Each structure stands twice: as structure tokens, then as C-alpha cells.
Amino acid sequence: MIPVYEPFIDKTEKEMAFECIDSKWLSGEGPHVKRFEREVARYTGVKHSVATSSGTSALEVALHAIGISSGDEVIIPALTNIACAISVIRVGAKPVLVDVIPENWGINTKKIEEKITSKTKAIMVVHLFGHPVKMDDIYPLAKKFNLKIVEDCAQAFGALYKGKKVGSLGDIAAFSFYGNKIITTGEGGMVCTSNTDYATRASSYRNLYFGQEDKFLHSKIGYNFRMSNIQAAIGLAQLKKIDWIVKRKRAIARLYREELPGLSLNLENSDSRSVFWMNFVLMPPDFPYSAKEIIGVLAKNGVETRPFFQGLHVQPALINVGLFNKESYPITEHASENGFYLPSGPTLVDKEIKFVCEKIRNLENITI
Ligand SMILES: *Cc1c(COP(=O)(O)O)cnc(C)c1O
């Protein structure tokens, strides 16, 4: 089976994990965590990083740190991981949706302003599939309406916008280190910011709001969202490979475009460096088979793919709490129905990519 995504793990991760085990500091707040935070901050170009237990908890911590709370509204794209909506809801605020654009699957910046109300406090941009959102459209809106910018960089570690790393482009950012993200710690996340107050709050919130002066006097209700020292050790090993991973991801995307010239695959914007987290294909409307049928045929040929996720406005969990009543986001709906991901892990070799492409090119000859 050609897997849809496998992380690049070798003896470096083993060595770092064993080093951590030998040190006997396995829990959170350990030296490897602090080192991982410092190195991610340096790589991303921010002053502070706060490691967390997941990308979802990083988003929640980030929203809390910038002061989002009940009664507030946060604008998020309709097409994204449900963690974006959940994190907004968990801090007591309301997610408000905006459709995406097919060029890079990021939020449609032209449609944000019509959703801004007196309650809107932040815009959460998501660099979907590792393609940076056009931030130059976001900055004037944030300024005009006094909004904070939160970046969800879960799929975009290492991507650049106008020469700057994603994660350093807004007020605060969240990364995920889940197994299929650009780098992994198994489970894990990171909050990045250059604002010292936000970093202090993020760090308290993740760790039960232990007191600054008297450790055991807690001033607020926090969470245990700590990353363990072993996870951070694995993260440090992954960081050593980041340049190779980004290069390989970009080479895989290039090969797909060369091998499948007739298919709609995302291109890189000239002002950005995308990390092509997943190579997302949108089948043309006149294609004889549906995305679902194609996924089935590829599976029979030993090629694992993933159907695309559904928009937030159709999620029962969110509709059941009274959100997005009969709202419609056509671009999101079209992508969910007709799109799927091709195998995209950094460990895939050219021969495997070419095999996948050959199976896709042969689709028209297959009877389903
Ligand atoms: C993976 C992902 C998350 C959630 O990260 P977890 O580590 O799984 O909690 C959030 N947003 C986006 C865009 C993601 O891809």
C-alpha cells in the first residue's frame, strides 16, 4: 500500500527519545520542551513559543491568550479542520464563517468585511495545505476594525509569505505536530507569538494557571495542555530534518504537476513558499467518475487517498449548538464533494508518485 502520509522517522528520533528517557524527565515543563520551544521560536522568527499537547489545544490557548471570551465573535474559514471552530467555542466565543477561494483554499479575504460586527474580535486565517493566505488583504481589515490576527499553521510549518515564516505573520499562531503534519511529535502543538504578555498567558493557561509568585495560588481556571519531554525530544529530532522535508514536499508537488498536467492541482503563489502539506486534487466537473469512485479504484490498486473534509457549516456538532443555520458556502461544498488528497508524505519516492499518477491517468479505461 502506498500510504497517504507517513512521517520521516529514523534513528535520530530514537536517539533523542532515549536521551530523554535516560534523563528521567519524561513529563512536561522539562529541558527538552524548553529547547524545542526555543528552536521553534527561532525557526519561525518569533520571540516566544509555548508547547502544548495538540494543535487544537494550541489554538484554544492562543485565543485565550489574546483575550477572546464569551460574547466575542471570531471569523474563521468554512473549510478547515473542526478544531478551528471548537477552539473558538471552548473559550466561549462564536465562530463566524467565510467561504474559501479555490486558488489556495484559504479564506476569501474579499468576503470577510461583510461578516464583521461590533462583536468581532479576531480573524483566524488557516494556511490550508501549507499555502500561505494572502496576508496583505488581512492587515488592513485588522487595522480598520481593530481585530487580532490568529494564524492556524497546523499544515504549514516552514511555509513563507513574502520571505517571512508563517506563524510570525499575525498576533499569535498555532502549529500542530500530529503524525501527518509537516513535523511530528506524535501528538503536540505550539503557540508562537512575539507579544510577551500573550506568551505568559498562554504558558499559564496550558499549565493549570500555577501562580507566578506563590506557585500554588491559581488566579484563573487553566488546563493541563502540557507537551511531555519525550514528545519534545522527538520534535527536536524532527526539526533537524525540516529543510530536507520542505524540499522533498515541494519536489513531490512538482512531480505531481508534471505527471498530471490535466488535473487541477494547487500552484504556488509567486510571493510565497508553500510546503504542500497534502496534494489536493479537484476533479473536473465533466469527469466521468466521482471523487468517491476514484478513491475506490485507487484503493484497489494499493494507493491510499483521503476524501476531503466537509465544511464546518454542515457539521452536526456545530448545527446542534445553534450555529450556521442553513448557511451555504459554495466553494467549500464543491471542494468537499469533488476533491481528495493524493499520497503526500515526505518519504514517498519518485517511483511511487509515478505509479499513483499512472493509475490516475488510466482511470478513463477502468470500468467501475
Ligand atoms: C491538524 C489540524 C488542527 C488540529 O491539530 P491537532 O494536533 O490534531 O489537534 C487544526 N487545524 C488544522 C488546519 C489542522 O490541519
Short mmCIF file of C-alpha atoms and ligand atoms in Angstrom, two decimals:
data_model
loop_
_atom_site.label_atom_id
_atom_site.label_comp_id
_atom_site.label_asym_id
_atom_site.label_seq_id
_atom_site.Cartn_x
_atom_site.Cartn_y
_atom_site.Cartn_z
CA MET A 1 0.00 0.00 0.00
CA ILE A 2 1.27 3.47 -0.84
CA PRO A 3 0.27 5.42 2.29
CA VAL A 4 -1.36 8.83 2.09
CA TYR A 5 1.10 10.12 4.66
CA GLU A 6 3.95 8.68 6.66
CA PRO A 7 6.30 10.82 8.74
CA PHE A 8 10.06 10.75 8.18
CA ILE A 9 11.31 8.90 11.27
CA ASP A 10 14.77 7.34 11.64
CA LYS A 11 17.41 6.78 14.28
CA THR A 12 17.59 10.49 15.15
CA GLU A 13 14.15 10.31 16.81
CA LYS A 14 15.14 7.11 18.64
CA GLU A 15 18.35 8.66 19.91
CA MET A 16 16.64 11.82 21.12
CA ALA A 17 13.81 9.88 22.79
CA PHE A 18 16.32 7.61 24.56
CA GLU A 19 18.34 10.62 25.64
CA CYS A 20 15.18 11.98 27.22
CA ILE A 21 14.34 8.65 28.88
CA ASP A 22 17.89 8.42 30.26
CA SER A 23 17.48 11.88 31.75
CA LYS A 24 14.41 10.52 33.65
CA TRP A 25 12.49 13.75 32.97
CA LEU A 26 9.54 12.47 30.99
CA SER A 27 6.73 14.89 31.86
CA GLY A 28 6.04 18.40 30.67
CA GLU A 29 8.00 21.55 31.55
CA GLY A 30 11.27 19.66 31.07
CA PRO A 31 14.53 20.76 29.42
CA HIS A 32 13.71 19.21 26.05
CA VAL A 33 10.40 21.09 26.00
CA LYS A 34 12.19 24.36 26.69
CA ARG A 35 14.75 23.64 23.99
CA PHE A 36 12.07 22.66 21.48
CA GLU A 37 10.20 25.89 22.25
CA ARG A 38 13.36 27.97 21.76
CA GLU A 39 14.23 26.26 18.49
CA VAL A 40 10.72 26.55 17.04
CA ALA A 41 10.65 30.25 18.01
CA ARG A 42 13.98 30.82 16.30
CA TYR A 43 12.98 28.88 13.19
CA THR A 44 9.62 30.66 12.95
CA GLY A 45 11.05 34.11 13.67
CA VAL A 46 9.03 34.93 16.79
CA LYS A 47 10.12 35.87 20.31
CA HIS A 48 8.18 33.18 22.18
CA SER A 49 6.86 29.66 21.71
CA VAL A 50 4.70 27.69 24.13
CA ALA A 51 4.50 23.93 23.53
CA THR A 52 1.11 22.27 24.01
CA SER A 53 -0.49 18.83 23.85
CA SER A 54 -2.02 19.29 20.36
CA GLY A 55 -2.79 21.76 17.60
CA THR A 56 -6.32 22.05 18.94
CA SER A 57 -5.11 22.98 22.42
CA ALA A 58 -2.61 25.41 20.88
CA LEU A 59 -5.50 27.19 19.12
CA GLU A 60 -7.50 27.34 22.33
CA VAL A 61 -4.53 28.63 24.32
CA ALA A 62 -3.83 31.23 21.60
CA LEU A 63 -7.41 32.54 21.64
CA HIS A 64 -7.39 32.70 25.41
CA ALA A 65 -4.03 34.49 25.41
CA ILE A 66 -5.26 37.31 23.16
CA GLY A 67 -8.32 37.73 25.38
CA ILE A 68 -11.13 36.18 23.34
CA SER A 69 -14.03 35.27 25.62
CA SER A 70 -17.79 34.96 25.84
CA GLY A 71 -19.81 37.28 23.65
CA ASP A 72 -16.97 37.71 21.15
CA GLU A 73 -17.03 36.61 17.53
CA VAL A 74 -14.10 35.15 15.62
CA ILE A 75 -14.06 34.89 11.82
CA ILE A 76 -12.80 31.56 10.50
CA PRO A 77 -12.87 29.86 7.09
CA ALA A 78 -15.74 27.45 6.33
CA LEU A 79 -13.31 24.86 5.00
CA THR A 80 -10.90 23.79 7.70
CA ASN A 81 -10.31 21.29 10.48
CA ILE A 82 -13.14 21.41 13.02
CA ALA A 83 -10.54 22.30 15.67
CA CYS A 84 -10.79 25.93 14.49
CA ALA A 85 -14.48 26.12 15.40
CA ILE A 86 -14.12 24.06 18.56
CA SER A 87 -11.34 26.25 19.96
CA VAL A 88 -13.45 29.37 19.44
CA ILE A 89 -16.44 27.73 21.14
CA ARG A 90 -14.31 26.47 24.06
CA VAL A 91 -13.23 29.98 25.00
CA GLY A 92 -16.91 30.98 24.97
CA ALA A 93 -16.94 32.87 21.67
CA LYS A 94 -18.85 32.36 18.43
CA PRO A 95 -17.25 31.19 15.18
CA VAL A 96 -18.42 33.12 12.10
CA LEU A 97 -17.73 31.55 8.71
CA VAL A 98 -16.38 32.90 5.44
CA ASP A 99 -16.01 30.80 2.28
CA VAL A 100 -12.61 29.93 0.79
CA ILE A 101 -11.03 30.58 -2.62
CA PRO A 102 -10.02 27.74 -4.97
CA GLU A 103 -6.60 29.26 -5.74
CA ASN A 104 -5.10 28.23 -2.41
CA TRP A 105 -8.14 27.08 -0.36
CA GLY A 106 -7.57 29.90 2.11
CA ILE A 107 -10.25 32.27 3.42
CA ASN A 108 -11.82 34.56 0.81
CA THR A 109 -10.40 37.85 2.03
CA LYS A 110 -12.91 39.80 -0.07
CA LYS A 111 -15.79 38.33 1.89
CA ILE A 112 -14.52 38.95 5.40
CA GLU A 113 -15.68 42.53 5.84
CA GLU A 114 -19.37 41.71 5.34
CA LYS A 115 -19.17 39.31 8.30
CA ILE A 116 -17.57 41.78 10.71
CA THR A 117 -19.85 43.06 13.51
CA SER A 118 -19.29 45.08 16.68
CA LYS A 119 -18.61 41.76 18.43
CA THR A 120 -15.86 40.58 16.07
CA LYS A 121 -12.54 40.43 17.89
CA ALA A 122 -10.30 38.31 15.69
CA ILE A 123 -9.75 36.75 12.28
CA MET A 124 -8.35 33.24 12.25
CA VAL A 125 -6.56 32.54 8.98
CA VAL A 126 -5.72 28.94 8.07
CA HIS A 127 -2.80 28.27 5.73
CA LEU A 128 -4.57 25.24 4.31
CA PHE A 129 -2.40 22.52 2.70
CA GLY A 130 0.63 24.62 3.53
CA HIS A 131 -0.30 27.50 1.18
CA PRO A 132 0.06 30.87 2.92
CA VAL A 133 -3.04 33.10 2.97
CA LYS A 134 -2.63 36.49 1.28
CA MET A 135 -1.92 38.40 4.48
CA ASP A 136 -1.71 41.78 2.75
CA ASP A 137 -5.51 41.59 2.39
CA ILE A 138 -5.92 40.77 6.09
CA TYR A 139 -3.75 43.50 7.63
CA PRO A 140 -5.89 46.50 6.51
CA LEU A 141 -9.05 44.80 7.81
CA ALA A 142 -7.45 44.03 11.16
CA LYS A 143 -6.32 47.63 11.42
CA LYS A 144 -9.61 49.19 10.34
CA PHE A 145 -11.74 47.11 12.70
CA ASN A 146 -9.19 46.65 15.48
CA LEU A 147 -9.07 42.86 15.16
CA LYS A 148 -6.41 40.42 16.26
CA ILE A 149 -4.97 38.01 13.69
CA VAL A 150 -4.63 34.36 14.68
CA GLU A 151 -2.79 32.05 12.28
CA ASP A 152 -3.63 28.36 12.17
CA CYS A 153 -0.35 27.00 10.82
CA ALA A 154 -1.13 23.33 11.56
CA GLN A 155 -0.48 22.33 7.94
CA ALA A 156 2.15 24.90 7.10
CA PHE A 157 5.27 24.57 9.26
CA GLY A 158 8.11 26.12 7.28
CA ALA A 159 5.97 27.95 4.69
CA LEU A 160 6.97 31.50 3.77
CA TYR A 161 4.93 34.57 2.88
CA LYS A 162 6.98 37.40 1.39
CA GLY A 163 10.09 35.90 2.93
CA LYS A 164 8.65 35.58 6.44
CA LYS A 165 7.68 32.30 8.07
CA VAL A 166 4.03 31.60 8.70
CA GLY A 167 3.49 31.76 12.45
CA SER A 168 5.15 35.18 12.56
CA LEU A 169 2.61 36.99 10.38
CA GLY A 170 -0.17 37.77 12.86
CA ASP A 171 -0.59 38.47 16.59
CA ILE A 172 -0.40 34.83 17.58
CA ALA A 173 -0.21 31.45 15.85
CA ALA A 174 -0.80 27.75 16.45
CA PHE A 175 1.02 24.74 14.99
CA SER A 176 0.12 21.04 15.17
CA PHE A 177 2.65 18.21 15.41
CA TYR A 178 0.20 15.38 14.82
CA GLY A 179 1.65 12.36 12.98
CA ASN A 180 0.79 13.54 9.48
CA LYS A 181 1.76 17.19 9.84
CA ILE A 182 4.98 18.66 8.38
CA ILE A 183 6.92 17.71 11.51
CA THR A 184 5.55 15.50 14.25
CA THR A 185 5.86 14.79 17.96
CA GLY A 186 3.17 12.09 17.78
CA GLU A 187 0.68 14.46 19.38
CA GLY A 188 1.57 18.04 20.11
CA GLY A 189 1.24 21.68 19.24
CA MET A 190 2.91 25.06 19.63
CA VAL A 191 1.75 28.61 20.21
CA CYS A 192 4.01 31.24 18.65
CA THR A 193 3.92 34.98 19.32
CA SER A 194 6.23 37.93 19.67
CA ASN A 195 3.99 39.50 22.34
CA THR A 196 5.39 38.75 25.80
CA ASP A 197 2.03 39.17 27.60
CA TYR A 198 0.33 36.73 25.25
CA ALA A 199 3.15 34.23 25.74
CA THR A 200 2.92 34.50 29.53
CA ARG A 201 -0.85 33.98 29.46
CA ALA A 202 -0.55 31.08 27.00
CA SER A 203 2.01 29.41 29.20
CA SER A 204 -0.15 29.80 32.34
CA TYR A 205 -3.29 28.57 30.65
CA ARG A 206 -1.58 25.42 29.37
CA ASN A 207 -0.29 24.62 32.86
CA LEU A 208 -3.25 24.99 35.27
CA TYR A 209 -2.51 28.68 35.90
CA PHE A 210 0.06 28.00 38.58
CA GLY A 211 0.85 31.27 40.35
CA GLN A 212 3.78 33.43 39.24
CA GLU A 213 4.79 34.37 42.79
CA ASP A 214 3.13 31.78 45.00
CA LYS A 215 3.13 28.73 42.77
CA PHE A 216 0.19 27.08 44.49
CA LEU A 217 -2.19 30.01 44.31
CA HIS A 218 -4.02 29.78 40.99
CA SER A 219 -5.55 33.03 39.75
CA LYS A 220 -7.58 31.57 36.87
CA ILE A 221 -9.08 28.33 35.58
CA GLY A 222 -6.39 26.78 33.42
CA TYR A 223 -5.91 23.50 31.58
CA ASN A 224 -3.36 20.76 31.51
CA PHE A 225 -2.31 21.09 27.90
CA ARG A 226 1.35 20.31 28.54
CA MET A 227 3.63 18.63 26.00
CA SER A 228 5.72 15.84 27.50
CA ASN A 229 9.51 15.95 27.47
CA ILE A 230 9.65 12.80 25.28
CA GLN A 231 7.41 14.39 22.67
CA ALA A 232 9.62 17.49 22.64
CA ALA A 233 12.72 15.31 22.23
CA ILE A 234 11.16 13.73 19.14
CA GLY A 235 10.25 17.21 17.92
CA LEU A 236 13.88 18.30 18.24
CA ALA A 237 14.92 15.35 16.08
CA GLN A 238 12.28 16.28 13.50
CA LEU A 239 13.44 19.89 13.44
CA LYS A 240 16.88 18.78 12.31
CA LYS A 241 15.24 17.44 9.14
CA ILE A 242 12.93 20.32 8.37
CA ASP A 243 14.91 21.71 5.44
CA TRP A 244 15.03 18.28 3.82
CA ILE A 245 11.31 17.68 4.47
CA VAL A 246 10.26 21.02 2.94
CA LYS A 247 12.47 20.41 -0.08
CA ARG A 248 11.08 16.91 -0.56
CA LYS A 249 7.46 18.05 -0.16
CA ARG A 250 7.99 20.69 -2.81
CA ALA A 251 9.64 18.17 -5.14
CA ILE A 252 6.70 15.76 -4.72
CA ALA A 253 4.21 18.52 -5.58
CA ARG A 254 6.28 19.43 -8.65
CA LEU A 255 6.34 15.81 -9.82
CA TYR A 256 2.56 15.51 -9.45
CA ARG A 257 2.09 18.63 -11.56
CA GLU A 258 4.45 17.32 -14.24
CA GLU A 259 2.85 13.87 -14.32
CA LEU A 260 -0.76 15.06 -14.19
CA PRO A 261 -0.82 18.22 -16.30
CA GLY A 262 -4.56 17.97 -16.95
CA LEU A 263 -5.58 17.92 -13.29
CA SER A 264 -6.36 20.82 -11.05
CA LEU A 265 -3.54 20.84 -8.51
CA ASN A 266 -2.64 23.86 -6.45
CA LEU A 267 0.11 26.14 -7.61
CA GLU A 268 2.34 28.26 -5.50
CA ASN A 269 1.77 31.97 -5.34
CA SER A 270 4.80 33.92 -6.58
CA ASP A 271 5.16 35.75 -3.23
CA SER A 272 5.05 32.54 -1.16
CA ARG A 273 6.87 29.32 -0.49
CA SER A 274 4.27 26.64 0.05
CA VAL A 275 5.11 23.42 1.89
CA PHE A 276 2.40 21.43 0.04
CA TRP A 277 1.18 19.53 3.10
CA MET A 278 -1.25 17.46 1.03
CA ASN A 279 -1.59 17.43 -2.72
CA PHE A 280 -5.24 18.10 -3.16
CA VAL A 281 -6.96 17.20 -6.44
CA LEU A 282 -10.23 18.64 -7.55
CA MET A 283 -11.77 16.52 -10.32
CA PRO A 284 -13.13 18.49 -13.27
CA PRO A 285 -16.97 18.67 -13.30
CA ASP A 286 -17.22 16.75 -16.60
CA PHE A 287 -15.02 13.86 -15.43
CA PRO A 288 -16.89 10.56 -15.84
CA TYR A 289 -16.26 9.35 -12.28
CA SER A 290 -16.87 10.93 -8.91
CA ALA A 291 -14.10 11.53 -6.40
CA LYS A 292 -15.55 8.72 -4.31
CA GLU A 293 -15.33 6.23 -7.19
CA ILE A 294 -11.77 7.28 -7.95
CA ILE A 295 -10.77 6.85 -4.31
CA GLY A 296 -12.19 3.30 -4.51
CA VAL A 297 -10.30 2.42 -7.69
CA LEU A 298 -7.03 3.79 -6.34
CA ALA A 299 -7.50 1.79 -3.12
CA LYS A 300 -7.92 -1.40 -5.20
CA ASN A 301 -4.58 -0.54 -6.80
CA GLY A 302 -2.90 -0.19 -3.44
CA VAL A 303 -2.97 3.60 -3.33
CA GLU A 304 -4.31 5.15 -0.16
CA THR A 305 -6.02 8.54 -0.55
CA ARG A 306 -8.31 10.62 1.65
CA PRO A 307 -11.61 12.17 0.82
CA PHE A 308 -11.74 15.83 1.54
CA PHE A 309 -13.16 17.15 4.77
CA GLN A 310 -16.63 18.68 4.97
CA GLY A 311 -17.37 22.34 5.61
CA LEU A 312 -17.97 23.49 9.16
CA HIS A 313 -21.50 24.65 8.25
CA VAL A 314 -22.63 21.03 7.68
CA GLN A 315 -21.17 19.61 10.91
CA PRO A 316 -23.97 18.22 13.11
CA ALA A 317 -21.97 19.05 16.26
CA LEU A 318 -21.98 22.73 15.34
CA ILE A 319 -25.50 22.89 13.93
CA ASN A 320 -26.75 21.22 17.13
CA VAL A 321 -25.44 24.10 19.21
CA GLY A 322 -27.35 26.56 17.07
CA LEU A 323 -24.63 27.66 14.66
CA PHE A 324 -24.69 28.27 10.90
CA ASN A 325 -28.39 27.88 10.38
CA LYS A 326 -28.83 26.92 6.69
CA GLU A 327 -25.76 28.87 5.65
CA SER A 328 -24.19 27.94 2.34
CA TYR A 329 -20.57 28.16 1.18
CA PRO A 330 -20.46 27.02 -2.46
CA ILE A 331 -16.68 26.80 -2.93
CA THR A 332 -16.32 24.76 0.25
CA GLU A 333 -19.18 22.47 -0.78
CA HIS A 334 -17.73 21.96 -4.24
CA ALA A 335 -14.31 21.07 -2.79
CA SER A 336 -15.78 18.59 -0.28
CA GLU A 337 -17.74 16.82 -2.98
CA ASN A 338 -15.13 16.66 -5.72
CA GLY A 339 -11.79 16.69 -4.02
CA PHE A 340 -9.41 14.23 -2.44
CA TYR A 341 -5.78 14.05 -1.32
CA LEU A 342 -3.05 12.17 -3.11
CA PRO A 343 -0.31 10.38 -1.16
CA SER A 344 1.92 13.22 0.01
CA GLY A 345 4.28 12.04 2.76
CA PRO A 346 7.91 13.14 2.58
CA THR A 347 9.18 9.54 2.50
CA LEU A 348 7.48 8.70 -0.82
CA VAL A 349 9.93 8.03 -3.62
CA ASP A 350 9.52 9.24 -7.21
CA LYS A 351 8.69 5.74 -8.41
CA GLU A 352 5.68 5.60 -6.07
CA ILE A 353 4.42 9.02 -7.15
CA LYS A 354 4.74 7.99 -10.81
CA PHE A 355 2.79 4.79 -10.08
CA VAL A 356 -0.04 6.80 -8.49
CA CYS A 357 -0.12 9.17 -11.47
CA GLU A 358 -0.20 6.31 -13.94
CA LYS A 359 -3.23 4.83 -12.14
CA ILE A 360 -4.99 8.19 -12.31
CA ARG A 361 -4.16 8.66 -15.98
CA ASN A 362 -5.58 5.19 -16.66
CA LEU A 363 -8.84 5.95 -14.87
CA GLU A 364 -10.80 6.59 -18.00
CA ASN A 365 -10.16 3.00 -19.14
CA ILE A 366 -11.43 1.48 -15.93
CA THR A 367 -14.98 0.28 -15.56
CA ILE A 368 -16.17 0.93 -12.05
C1 LIG B 1 -4.47 19.11 12.29
C2 LIG B 1 -5.11 20.43 12.32
C3 LIG B 1 -5.57 21.01 13.51
C4 LIG B 1 -5.61 20.27 14.81
O1 LIG B 1 -4.40 19.80 15.26
P1 LIG B 1 -4.37 18.53 16.26
O2 LIG B 1 -2.92 18.42 16.61
O3 LIG B 1 -4.89 17.35 15.53
O4 LIG B 1 -5.20 18.89 17.45
C5 LIG B 1 -6.08 22.28 13.45
N1 LIG B 1 -6.18 22.96 12.30
C6 LIG B 1 -5.76 22.44 11.13
C7 LIG B 1 -5.89 23.25 9.89
C8 LIG B 1 -5.24 21.15 11.10
O5 LIG B 1 -4.84 20.63 9.94
#
